[in-house]
Amino acid sequence: MADILRFADKLGPEKIIQVYEPSVNLKALLVIDNVSMGPAIGGIRVAPDVSIKECFRLARTMTLKNAAAGLPHGGGKVVVFADPKMPKPDKKCLIRALACSLRTVQEYIMGPDMGTDEECMAWIKDENAQVAGIPAELGGIPLDEIGATAWGVKHATEVALPYCGIPSLEKARVVIQGFGAVGKHTARFLAAQKALIVGVSDSRGTVYNPDGLEVDKLIQLKATAKSVIDYPQGQKFDRDGIVDLECDIWIPAARPDVVHEGNMHRLKARLVVEGANIPLTSGAEKYLQKKGVLVIPDIIANPGGVICSAMEYRGGILVQSEVFKVIEEKVVNNTRLVLEESQKKKSMPRKVALNLALARVEKAMSFRRWSIY
Ligand code: NAD
């Protein structure tokens, strides 16, 4: 008990639920952080090496991200300790068992994250649990298929350019870590603005070509279960080699804490836009800020997916263009606001973003009979 309570602070978490079913080898954890603004929305992450700490930090990130985006939702997260690439019948069984166990939890709405997709969300809906991010055939907006988060990352990147001396996206050299739902669509949207995608990585390695990589070819490779390192041209490195690549813009779109005290000195970029959640340790972020690298924090750069989920959850018939319009407006306004304030107050963008989100959560808490729920 004392061990779990070590995460508690003035914002939460409100509940931590262990989900265990040995017959299907289900070991999972739900952290509901703070629901003062409304029921928590946050994705389900499936990975063999997740931890309770990671789950708590991601749930907190969702509380702050939802508040910063002005959504009537709190933050939550599920981690499932399992291999995301397990055979499909096993995964179906595991996800259905998870949904079945959590279907009575009113204050949490499940969504996709690393290792889960729209099909998983359809299984969850079929178990009558609260869910967003379901397939279009069930009335959902397939947020990963359309690149909802990446659309916001692209706009945050564009707004940030003049604040770090990059004249335009045209010919700007971009490196992207992770080539899944967020990474590949970010590459696609930035390449459409004539940015040069010079390096990308996935869990198997890194490919680099200073003259630019063809994004469509990379996407085709991933669609056939290959890796970006199967791309025929360019230099190949191990997956951590992505940190060393020369570029103007570096976009993490994979796991937490990938830039840390041990490798932060190797990063060579003028701008980092956090497509992933908590990809930089706080020490690394402070170091980069001192070095003059601009970092656009996750809670400002990557709310596209959760905005899409929240719109879907409200119901009604939505089209992609409407969702993209809302994401663009929210991300552009927030990025501008945070960067202007940050310049004015000579403060880190993360600090400004945190203050913005915290003020909203604390105000919502003041309206509650209790506080965080
Ligand atoms: P995904 O599972 O679709 O893709 C993850 C990618 O990262 C894969 O290409 C995988 O091979 C790669 N990867 C895993 N470990 C890696 C490592 N150590 N080095 C390099 N690559 C590695 O996941 P996603 O939905 O694209 O999410 C990526 C990140 O973005 C996560 O941090 C997630 O929390 C965050 N995020 C996602 C969304 C969304 O809408 N999907 C929204 C906000 C934030």
Tab-separated table of C-alpha atoms and ligand atoms in Angstrom:
chain	number	residue	atom	x	y	z
A	1	MET	CA	0.000	0.000	0.000
A	2	ALA	CA	2.636	2.486	1.072
A	3	ASP	CA	4.465	1.553	-2.110
A	4	ILE	CA	1.552	2.541	-4.355
A	5	LEU	CA	0.845	5.711	-2.369
A	6	ARG	CA	4.314	7.019	-3.151
A	7	PHE	CA	2.809	8.437	-6.372
A	8	ALA	CA	0.093	10.430	-4.602
A	9	ASP	CA	0.218	14.229	-4.663
A	10	LYS	CA	-2.308	17.075	-4.697
A	11	LEU	CA	-3.659	16.064	-8.143
A	12	GLY	CA	-3.990	12.291	-7.788
A	13	PRO	CA	-4.052	9.499	-8.696
A	14	GLU	CA	-7.653	8.939	-7.695
A	15	LYS	CA	-7.583	5.155	-8.214
A	16	ILE	CA	-5.071	2.479	-9.134
A	17	ILE	CA	-6.646	-0.806	-10.192
A	18	GLN	CA	-4.788	-4.058	-10.748
A	19	VAL	CA	-6.342	-6.326	-13.385
A	20	TYR	CA	-5.287	-9.967	-13.159
A	21	GLU	CA	-6.707	-13.049	-14.873
A	22	PRO	CA	-4.319	-16.016	-14.893
A	23	SER	CA	-6.374	-18.133	-17.326
A	24	VAL	CA	-5.377	-15.771	-20.172
A	25	ASN	CA	-2.169	-14.456	-18.584
A	26	LEU	CA	-3.630	-10.965	-18.196
A	27	LYS	CA	-1.571	-8.680	-16.000
A	28	ALA	CA	-2.547	-5.033	-16.275
A	29	LEU	CA	-2.859	-1.850	-14.325
A	30	LEU	CA	-5.280	1.076	-14.609
A	31	VAL	CA	-4.281	4.430	-13.145
A	32	ILE	CA	-7.081	7.012	-12.996
A	33	ASP	CA	-5.329	10.243	-12.153
A	34	ASN	CA	-7.697	13.188	-11.732
A	35	VAL	CA	-11.311	13.377	-12.902
A	36	SER	CA	-12.263	16.828	-11.666
A	37	MET	CA	-12.762	17.965	-15.281
A	38	GLY	CA	-14.727	14.859	-16.325
A	39	PRO	CA	-14.229	11.137	-16.961
A	40	ALA	CA	-10.623	10.234	-17.687
A	41	ILE	CA	-9.559	9.441	-21.254
A	42	GLY	CA	-6.246	7.723	-21.910
A	43	GLY	CA	-4.882	4.916	-24.012
A	44	ILE	CA	-4.112	1.262	-23.358
A	45	ARG	CA	-0.420	0.489	-23.784
A	46	VAL	CA	0.699	-3.098	-24.350
A	47	ALA	CA	4.424	-3.737	-23.823
A	48	PRO	CA	6.470	-6.326	-21.930
A	49	ASP	CA	8.539	-3.727	-20.069
A	50	VAL	CA	5.963	-1.185	-18.850
A	51	SER	CA	5.924	-0.267	-15.167
A	52	ILE	CA	3.552	1.175	-12.589
A	53	LYS	CA	5.637	4.343	-12.585
A	54	GLU	CA	5.332	4.706	-16.362
A	55	CYS	CA	1.565	4.159	-16.070
A	56	PHE	CA	1.238	6.821	-13.384
A	57	ARG	CA	3.368	9.333	-15.320
A	58	LEU	CA	1.366	8.737	-18.513
A	59	ALA	CA	-1.963	9.108	-16.651
A	60	ARG	CA	-0.740	12.429	-15.217
A	61	THR	CA	0.359	13.549	-18.675
A	62	MET	CA	-3.201	12.854	-19.876
A	63	THR	CA	-4.709	14.939	-17.031
A	64	LEU	CA	-2.553	17.893	-18.033
A	65	LYS	CA	-2.891	17.360	-21.793
A	66	ASN	CA	-6.682	17.161	-21.643
A	67	ALA	CA	-6.784	20.292	-19.484
A	68	ALA	CA	-4.409	22.193	-21.774
A	69	ALA	CA	-6.557	21.210	-24.773
A	70	GLY	CA	-9.678	22.442	-22.965
A	71	LEU	CA	-11.389	19.018	-22.969
A	72	PRO	CA	-13.963	18.060	-20.310
A	73	HIS	CA	-11.895	15.014	-19.357
A	74	GLY	CA	-9.411	13.895	-16.767
A	75	GLY	CA	-6.401	11.632	-17.288
A	76	GLY	CA	-5.998	7.872	-17.061
A	77	LYS	CA	-3.892	5.109	-18.535
A	78	VAL	CA	-3.791	1.320	-18.732
A	79	VAL	CA	-0.620	-0.704	-19.134
A	80	VAL	CA	-0.768	-4.373	-20.070
A	81	PHE	CA	2.371	-6.366	-19.380
A	82	ALA	CA	2.559	-8.408	-22.615
A	83	ASP	CA	4.144	-8.648	-26.059
A	84	PRO	CA	2.119	-6.414	-28.441
A	85	LYS	CA	3.095	-8.685	-31.356
A	86	MET	CA	1.504	-11.819	-29.860
A	87	PRO	CA	-0.761	-13.905	-32.178
A	88	LYS	CA	-4.051	-12.131	-32.878
A	89	PRO	CA	-6.373	-14.695	-31.217
A	90	ASP	CA	-4.353	-14.349	-27.986
A	91	LYS	CA	-4.457	-10.556	-28.161
A	92	LYS	CA	-8.200	-10.585	-28.769
A	93	CYS	CA	-8.700	-12.772	-25.707
A	94	LEU	CA	-6.443	-10.562	-23.574
A	95	ILE	CA	-8.076	-7.269	-24.593
A	96	ARG	CA	-11.592	-8.688	-24.201
A	97	ALA	CA	-10.692	-9.956	-20.729
A	98	LEU	CA	-9.341	-6.514	-19.803
A	99	ALA	CA	-12.479	-4.759	-21.098
A	100	CYS	CA	-14.719	-7.223	-19.298
A	101	SER	CA	-12.945	-6.548	-16.018
A	102	LEU	CA	-13.037	-2.736	-16.378
A	103	ARG	CA	-16.487	-2.282	-17.883
A	104	THR	CA	-18.053	-1.131	-14.629
A	105	VAL	CA	-15.464	1.607	-14.090
A	106	GLN	CA	-17.477	4.714	-14.901
A	107	GLU	CA	-14.750	7.306	-14.668
A	108	TYR	CA	-12.418	5.890	-17.323
A	109	ILE	CA	-12.804	5.807	-21.123
A	110	MET	CA	-10.372	3.484	-22.911
A	111	GLY	CA	-8.515	4.507	-26.062
A	112	PRO	CA	-5.688	3.242	-28.274
A	113	ASP	CA	-1.988	3.686	-27.472
A	114	MET	CA	1.212	1.808	-28.324
A	115	GLY	CA	0.403	-1.842	-28.960
A	116	THR	CA	-3.356	-1.333	-29.419
A	117	ASP	CA	-5.390	-0.131	-32.403
A	118	GLU	CA	-8.942	0.464	-33.664
A	119	GLU	CA	-9.651	-3.261	-33.854
A	120	CYS	CA	-8.794	-3.636	-30.162
A	121	MET	CA	-11.169	-0.741	-29.426
A	122	ALA	CA	-13.923	-2.574	-31.366
A	123	TRP	CA	-13.451	-5.666	-29.158
A	124	ILE	CA	-13.684	-3.414	-26.082
A	125	LYS	CA	-16.909	-1.838	-27.339
A	126	ASP	CA	-18.304	-5.320	-27.939
A	127	GLU	CA	-17.664	-6.060	-24.238
A	128	ASN	CA	-19.793	-2.992	-23.381
A	129	ALA	CA	-16.967	-0.992	-21.842
A	130	GLN	CA	-16.514	2.762	-22.338
A	131	VAL	CA	-14.219	3.352	-25.298
A	132	ALA	CA	-13.204	5.865	-27.990
A	133	GLY	CA	-11.112	5.420	-31.133
A	134	ILE	CA	-13.351	2.703	-32.604
A	135	PRO	CA	-13.393	1.811	-36.343
A	136	ALA	CA	-15.363	3.921	-38.814
A	137	GLU	CA	-17.746	0.970	-39.419
A	138	LEU	CA	-18.928	1.327	-35.802
A	139	GLY	CA	-19.349	5.088	-36.072
A	140	GLY	CA	-15.881	5.994	-34.855
A	141	ILE	CA	-13.109	8.160	-36.237
A	142	PRO	CA	-10.060	5.961	-36.812
A	143	LEU	CA	-7.645	8.417	-35.214
A	144	ASP	CA	-4.472	6.457	-35.935
A	145	GLU	CA	-5.474	5.703	-39.503
A	146	ILE	CA	-6.091	9.381	-40.313
A	147	GLY	CA	-3.067	10.607	-38.330
A	148	ALA	CA	-4.960	12.814	-35.827
A	149	THR	CA	-2.016	13.240	-33.449
A	150	ALA	CA	0.466	13.773	-36.263
A	151	TRP	CA	-1.745	16.523	-37.695
A	152	GLY	CA	-1.308	18.453	-34.451
A	153	VAL	CA	2.432	17.698	-34.307
A	154	LYS	CA	2.801	19.119	-37.814
A	155	HIS	CA	1.027	22.334	-36.785
A	156	ALA	CA	2.985	22.709	-33.545
A	157	THR	CA	6.185	22.317	-35.600
A	158	GLU	CA	5.135	25.007	-38.064
A	159	VAL	CA	4.245	27.492	-35.321
A	160	ALA	CA	7.583	26.876	-33.555
A	161	LEU	CA	9.833	27.506	-36.594
A	162	PRO	CA	10.299	31.292	-36.217
A	163	TYR	CA	11.063	30.854	-32.506
A	164	CYS	CA	14.164	28.820	-33.261
A	165	GLY	CA	15.450	30.403	-36.455
A	166	ILE	CA	14.298	27.799	-38.980
A	167	PRO	CA	13.053	29.836	-41.964
A	168	SER	CA	10.463	27.352	-43.273
A	169	LEU	CA	9.576	23.689	-43.484
A	170	GLU	CA	10.835	23.585	-47.053
A	171	LYS	CA	14.150	21.712	-47.021
A	172	ALA	CA	14.189	21.626	-43.188
A	173	ARG	CA	15.924	18.373	-42.182
A	174	VAL	CA	13.680	16.238	-39.998
A	175	VAL	CA	14.488	13.116	-37.956
A	176	ILE	CA	11.676	11.006	-36.476
A	177	GLN	CA	12.085	8.349	-33.794
A	178	GLY	CA	9.380	5.669	-34.063
A	179	PHE	CA	7.470	4.972	-37.262
A	180	GLY	CA	4.041	3.931	-36.000
A	181	ALA	CA	0.776	5.858	-35.995
A	182	VAL	CA	2.353	9.132	-34.871
A	183	GLY	CA	5.757	8.876	-36.581
A	184	LYS	CA	4.681	7.806	-40.055
A	185	HIS	CA	1.862	10.346	-40.400
A	186	THR	CA	4.075	13.143	-39.059
A	187	ALA	CA	6.622	12.194	-41.737
A	188	ARG	CA	3.850	12.238	-44.364
A	189	PHE	CA	2.435	15.643	-43.317
A	190	LEU	CA	5.868	17.302	-43.057
A	191	ALA	CA	7.084	15.821	-46.354
A	192	ALA	CA	3.942	17.270	-47.975
A	193	GLN	CA	5.281	20.710	-46.903
A	194	LYS	CA	8.591	19.836	-48.640
A	195	ALA	CA	10.504	19.081	-45.452
A	196	LEU	CA	13.344	16.605	-45.962
A	197	ILE	CA	12.846	13.492	-43.831
A	198	VAL	CA	16.508	12.489	-43.433
A	199	GLY	CA	16.264	9.831	-40.707
A	200	VAL	CA	13.680	7.546	-39.114
A	201	SER	CA	13.809	4.635	-36.707
A	202	ASP	CA	11.677	1.847	-35.308
A	203	SER	CA	12.275	-0.780	-32.652
A	204	ARG	CA	14.701	-2.624	-34.985
A	205	GLY	CA	16.967	0.244	-36.060
A	206	THR	CA	17.613	3.539	-37.827
A	207	VAL	CA	17.896	4.525	-41.496
A	208	TYR	CA	19.558	7.787	-42.558
A	209	ASN	CA	19.983	9.558	-45.879
A	210	PRO	CA	21.025	13.253	-45.832
A	211	ASP	CA	19.380	13.662	-49.272
A	212	GLY	CA	16.003	12.563	-47.889
A	213	LEU	CA	14.025	9.308	-47.554
A	214	GLU	CA	10.879	8.493	-49.527
A	215	VAL	CA	8.099	8.460	-46.945
A	216	ASP	CA	5.644	6.449	-49.084
A	217	LYS	CA	8.225	3.681	-49.501
A	218	LEU	CA	8.844	3.564	-45.753
A	219	ILE	CA	5.101	3.394	-45.052
A	220	GLN	CA	4.752	0.531	-47.549
A	221	LEU	CA	7.568	-1.365	-45.833
A	222	LYS	CA	5.896	-1.024	-42.418
A	223	ALA	CA	2.546	-2.109	-43.901
A	224	THR	CA	4.150	-5.425	-44.882
A	225	ALA	CA	5.489	-6.018	-41.343
A	226	LYS	CA	9.029	-5.011	-42.319
A	227	SER	CA	11.282	-2.501	-40.589
A	228	VAL	CA	12.494	0.918	-41.725
A	229	ILE	CA	15.962	-0.651	-41.902
A	230	ASP	CA	14.727	-2.740	-44.860
A	231	TYR	CA	14.642	0.532	-46.845
A	232	PRO	CA	17.084	-0.146	-49.699
A	233	GLN	CA	19.106	3.098	-49.705
A	234	GLY	CA	20.819	5.046	-46.921
A	235	GLN	CA	23.013	4.255	-43.946
A	236	LYS	CA	21.755	1.897	-41.237
A	237	PHE	CA	22.379	2.225	-37.498
A	238	ASP	CA	21.015	0.597	-34.374
A	239	ARG	CA	17.856	2.160	-32.938
A	240	ASP	CA	19.701	4.500	-30.568
A	241	GLY	CA	21.686	5.865	-33.527
A	242	ILE	CA	18.678	8.094	-34.245
A	243	VAL	CA	19.891	10.444	-31.485
A	244	ASP	CA	23.152	11.214	-33.332
A	245	LEU	CA	21.695	12.270	-36.682
A	246	GLU	CA	22.344	15.805	-37.962
A	247	CYS	CA	19.025	17.627	-38.417
A	248	ASP	CA	17.041	20.810	-37.779
A	249	ILE	CA	13.952	19.177	-36.225
A	250	TRP	CA	13.969	16.023	-34.067
A	251	ILE	CA	10.621	14.384	-33.354
A	252	PRO	CA	10.324	11.609	-30.765
A	253	ALA	CA	7.331	9.343	-31.527
A	254	ALA	CA	8.119	6.173	-29.546
A	255	ARG	CA	8.776	5.516	-25.832
A	256	PRO	CA	9.251	7.643	-22.693
A	257	ASP	CA	12.647	8.915	-21.510
A	258	VAL	CA	14.435	8.215	-24.800
A	259	VAL	CA	16.536	11.370	-24.387
A	260	HIS	CA	18.143	11.338	-20.972
A	261	GLU	CA	21.234	12.482	-19.059
A	262	GLY	CA	23.275	9.741	-20.742
A	263	ASN	CA	22.636	10.745	-24.370
A	264	MET	CA	21.306	14.342	-24.332
A	265	HIS	CA	24.722	15.714	-25.399
A	266	ARG	CA	24.471	13.779	-28.676
A	267	LEU	CA	21.296	15.445	-29.959
A	268	LYS	CA	21.957	17.863	-32.836
A	269	ALA	CA	18.775	19.781	-33.584
A	270	ARG	CA	17.367	23.262	-33.139
A	271	LEU	CA	13.828	22.127	-32.427
A	272	VAL	CA	12.364	19.082	-30.640
A	273	VAL	CA	8.600	18.519	-30.962
A	274	GLU	CA	7.292	15.867	-28.579
A	275	GLY	CA	5.082	13.523	-30.601
A	276	ALA	CA	5.541	10.871	-27.896
A	277	ASN	CA	4.491	11.305	-24.284
A	278	ILE	CA	7.283	12.179	-21.789
A	279	PRO	CA	10.069	11.334	-24.261
A	280	LEU	CA	12.652	13.570	-22.519
A	281	THR	CA	13.704	13.317	-18.896
A	282	SER	CA	13.351	16.581	-17.067
A	283	GLY	CA	17.163	16.880	-16.772
A	284	ALA	CA	17.560	16.406	-20.530
A	285	GLU	CA	14.879	18.977	-21.289
A	286	LYS	CA	16.561	21.571	-19.044
A	287	TYR	CA	19.962	20.831	-20.597
A	288	LEU	CA	18.601	21.272	-24.140
A	289	GLN	CA	16.824	24.493	-23.191
A	290	LYS	CA	20.120	25.913	-21.827
A	291	LYS	CA	21.858	24.871	-25.041
A	292	GLY	CA	19.298	26.869	-27.032
A	293	VAL	CA	17.260	23.948	-28.349
A	294	LEU	CA	13.533	24.715	-28.361
A	295	VAL	CA	11.392	21.890	-26.959
A	296	ILE	CA	7.624	21.887	-27.599
A	297	PRO	CA	6.166	19.812	-24.743
A	298	ASP	CA	3.959	16.755	-25.284
A	299	ILE	CA	0.890	18.265	-23.622
A	300	ILE	CA	0.909	21.056	-26.216
A	301	ALA	CA	2.186	19.234	-29.310
A	302	ASN	CA	0.385	15.893	-29.299
A	303	PRO	CA	-3.250	16.199	-28.084
A	304	GLY	CA	-4.612	15.462	-31.594
A	305	GLY	CA	-5.561	11.862	-30.780
A	306	VAL	CA	-7.354	12.665	-27.545
A	307	ILE	CA	-9.183	15.618	-29.103
A	308	CYS	CA	-10.403	13.189	-31.758
A	309	SER	CA	-11.416	10.639	-29.076
A	310	ALA	CA	-13.279	13.272	-27.066
A	311	MET	CA	-15.200	14.415	-30.159
A	312	GLU	CA	-16.090	10.836	-31.041
A	313	TYR	CA	-17.173	10.096	-27.460
A	314	ARG	CA	-19.607	13.051	-27.510
A	315	GLY	CA	-21.407	11.288	-30.377
A	316	GLY	CA	-22.948	12.652	-33.539
A	317	ILE	CA	-21.787	12.214	-37.095
A	318	LEU	CA	-18.314	13.601	-37.582
A	319	VAL	CA	-16.087	13.855	-40.619
A	320	GLN	CA	-12.296	13.946	-40.736
A	321	SER	CA	-12.147	17.571	-41.942
A	322	GLU	CA	-14.109	18.760	-38.871
A	323	VAL	CA	-11.833	16.884	-36.496
A	324	PHE	CA	-8.692	18.164	-38.238
A	325	LYS	CA	-10.013	21.731	-38.034
A	326	VAL	CA	-10.496	21.498	-34.248
A	327	ILE	CA	-7.071	19.881	-33.721
A	328	GLU	CA	-5.377	22.562	-35.824
A	329	GLU	CA	-7.106	25.412	-34.014
A	330	LYS	CA	-6.357	24.098	-30.537
A	331	VAL	CA	-2.729	23.138	-31.233
A	332	VAL	CA	-1.883	26.335	-33.130
A	333	ASN	CA	-3.432	28.580	-30.440
A	334	ASN	CA	-1.830	26.728	-27.531
A	335	THR	CA	1.615	26.516	-29.153
A	336	ARG	CA	1.557	30.250	-29.907
A	337	LEU	CA	0.335	31.114	-26.431
A	338	VAL	CA	2.976	28.993	-24.732
A	339	LEU	CA	5.844	30.260	-26.914
A	340	GLU	CA	4.842	33.929	-26.539
A	341	GLU	CA	4.523	33.593	-22.747
A	342	SER	CA	7.754	31.666	-22.590
A	343	GLN	CA	9.611	34.439	-24.436
A	344	LYS	CA	7.992	37.165	-22.356
A	345	LYS	CA	8.698	35.495	-19.023
A	346	LYS	CA	12.019	33.925	-20.089
A	347	SER	CA	10.646	30.645	-18.853
A	348	MET	CA	10.736	27.119	-20.303
A	349	PRO	CA	7.782	26.286	-22.611
A	350	ARG	CA	7.060	23.254	-20.384
A	351	LYS	CA	6.726	25.440	-17.296
A	352	VAL	CA	4.318	27.782	-19.080
A	353	ALA	CA	2.315	24.824	-20.452
A	354	LEU	CA	2.157	23.183	-17.023
A	355	ASN	CA	0.933	26.386	-15.393
A	356	LEU	CA	-1.769	26.753	-18.045
A	357	ALA	CA	-2.989	23.167	-17.525
A	358	LEU	CA	-2.667	23.251	-13.736
A	359	ALA	CA	-4.681	26.449	-13.420
A	360	ARG	CA	-7.554	24.761	-15.303
A	361	VAL	CA	-7.410	21.548	-13.252
A	362	GLU	CA	-7.254	23.456	-9.959
A	363	LYS	CA	-10.220	25.607	-10.946
A	364	ALA	CA	-12.232	22.465	-11.804
A	365	MET	CA	-11.175	20.932	-8.472
A	366	SER	CA	-12.507	23.976	-6.641
A	367	PHE	CA	-16.026	23.212	-7.956
A	368	ARG	CA	-16.020	19.645	-6.605
A	369	ARG	CA	-17.418	18.434	-3.271
A	370	TRP	CA	-14.165	16.520	-2.751
A	371	SER	CA	-11.339	17.654	-4.973
A	372	ILE	CA	-9.793	15.300	-7.514
A	373	TYR	CA	-13.092	13.397	-8.116
B	1	NAD	P1	2.759	2.739	-32.372
B	1	NAD	O1	2.727	1.488	-31.575
B	1	NAD	O2	1.826	2.896	-33.532
B	1	NAD	O3	4.241	2.998	-32.928
B	1	NAD	C1	5.355	3.011	-32.109
B	1	NAD	C2	6.606	3.007	-32.980
B	1	NAD	O4	7.740	3.154	-32.137
B	1	NAD	C3	6.819	1.715	-33.759
B	1	NAD	O5	7.356	2.050	-35.023
B	1	NAD	C4	7.872	0.970	-32.932
B	1	NAD	O6	8.650	0.082	-33.719
B	1	NAD	C5	8.695	2.145	-32.465
B	1	NAD	N1	9.509	1.916	-31.283
B	1	NAD	C6	9.209	1.257	-30.139
B	1	NAD	N2	10.260	1.314	-29.295
B	1	NAD	C7	11.212	2.037	-29.931
B	1	NAD	C8	12.521	2.471	-29.602
B	1	NAD	N3	13.050	2.184	-28.411
B	1	NAD	N4	13.213	3.188	-30.516
B	1	NAD	C9	12.684	3.513	-31.706
B	1	NAD	N5	11.447	3.149	-32.067
B	1	NAD	C10	10.748	2.411	-31.194
B	1	NAD	O7	2.555	3.924	-31.320
B	1	NAD	P2	2.009	5.386	-31.590
B	1	NAD	O8	0.549	5.389	-31.424
B	1	NAD	O9	2.650	5.925	-32.825
B	1	NAD	O10	2.594	6.152	-30.310
B	1	NAD	C11	3.935	6.582	-30.249
B	1	NAD	C12	4.111	7.543	-29.082
B	1	NAD	O11	3.237	8.648	-29.243
B	1	NAD	C13	3.777	6.984	-27.704
B	1	NAD	O12	4.609	7.618	-26.762
B	1	NAD	C14	2.352	7.424	-27.475
B	1	NAD	O13	2.027	7.504	-26.099
B	1	NAD	C15	2.412	8.792	-28.099
B	1	NAD	N6	1.116	9.302	-28.492
B	1	NAD	C16	0.338	8.631	-29.353
B	1	NAD	C17	-0.888	9.158	-29.722
B	1	NAD	C18	-1.778	8.493	-30.730
B	1	NAD	O14	-2.764	9.113	-31.104
B	1	NAD	N7	-1.468	7.327	-31.226
B	1	NAD	C19	-1.320	10.358	-29.158
B	1	NAD	C20	-0.464	11.041	-28.289
B	1	NAD	C21	0.752	10.504	-27.960
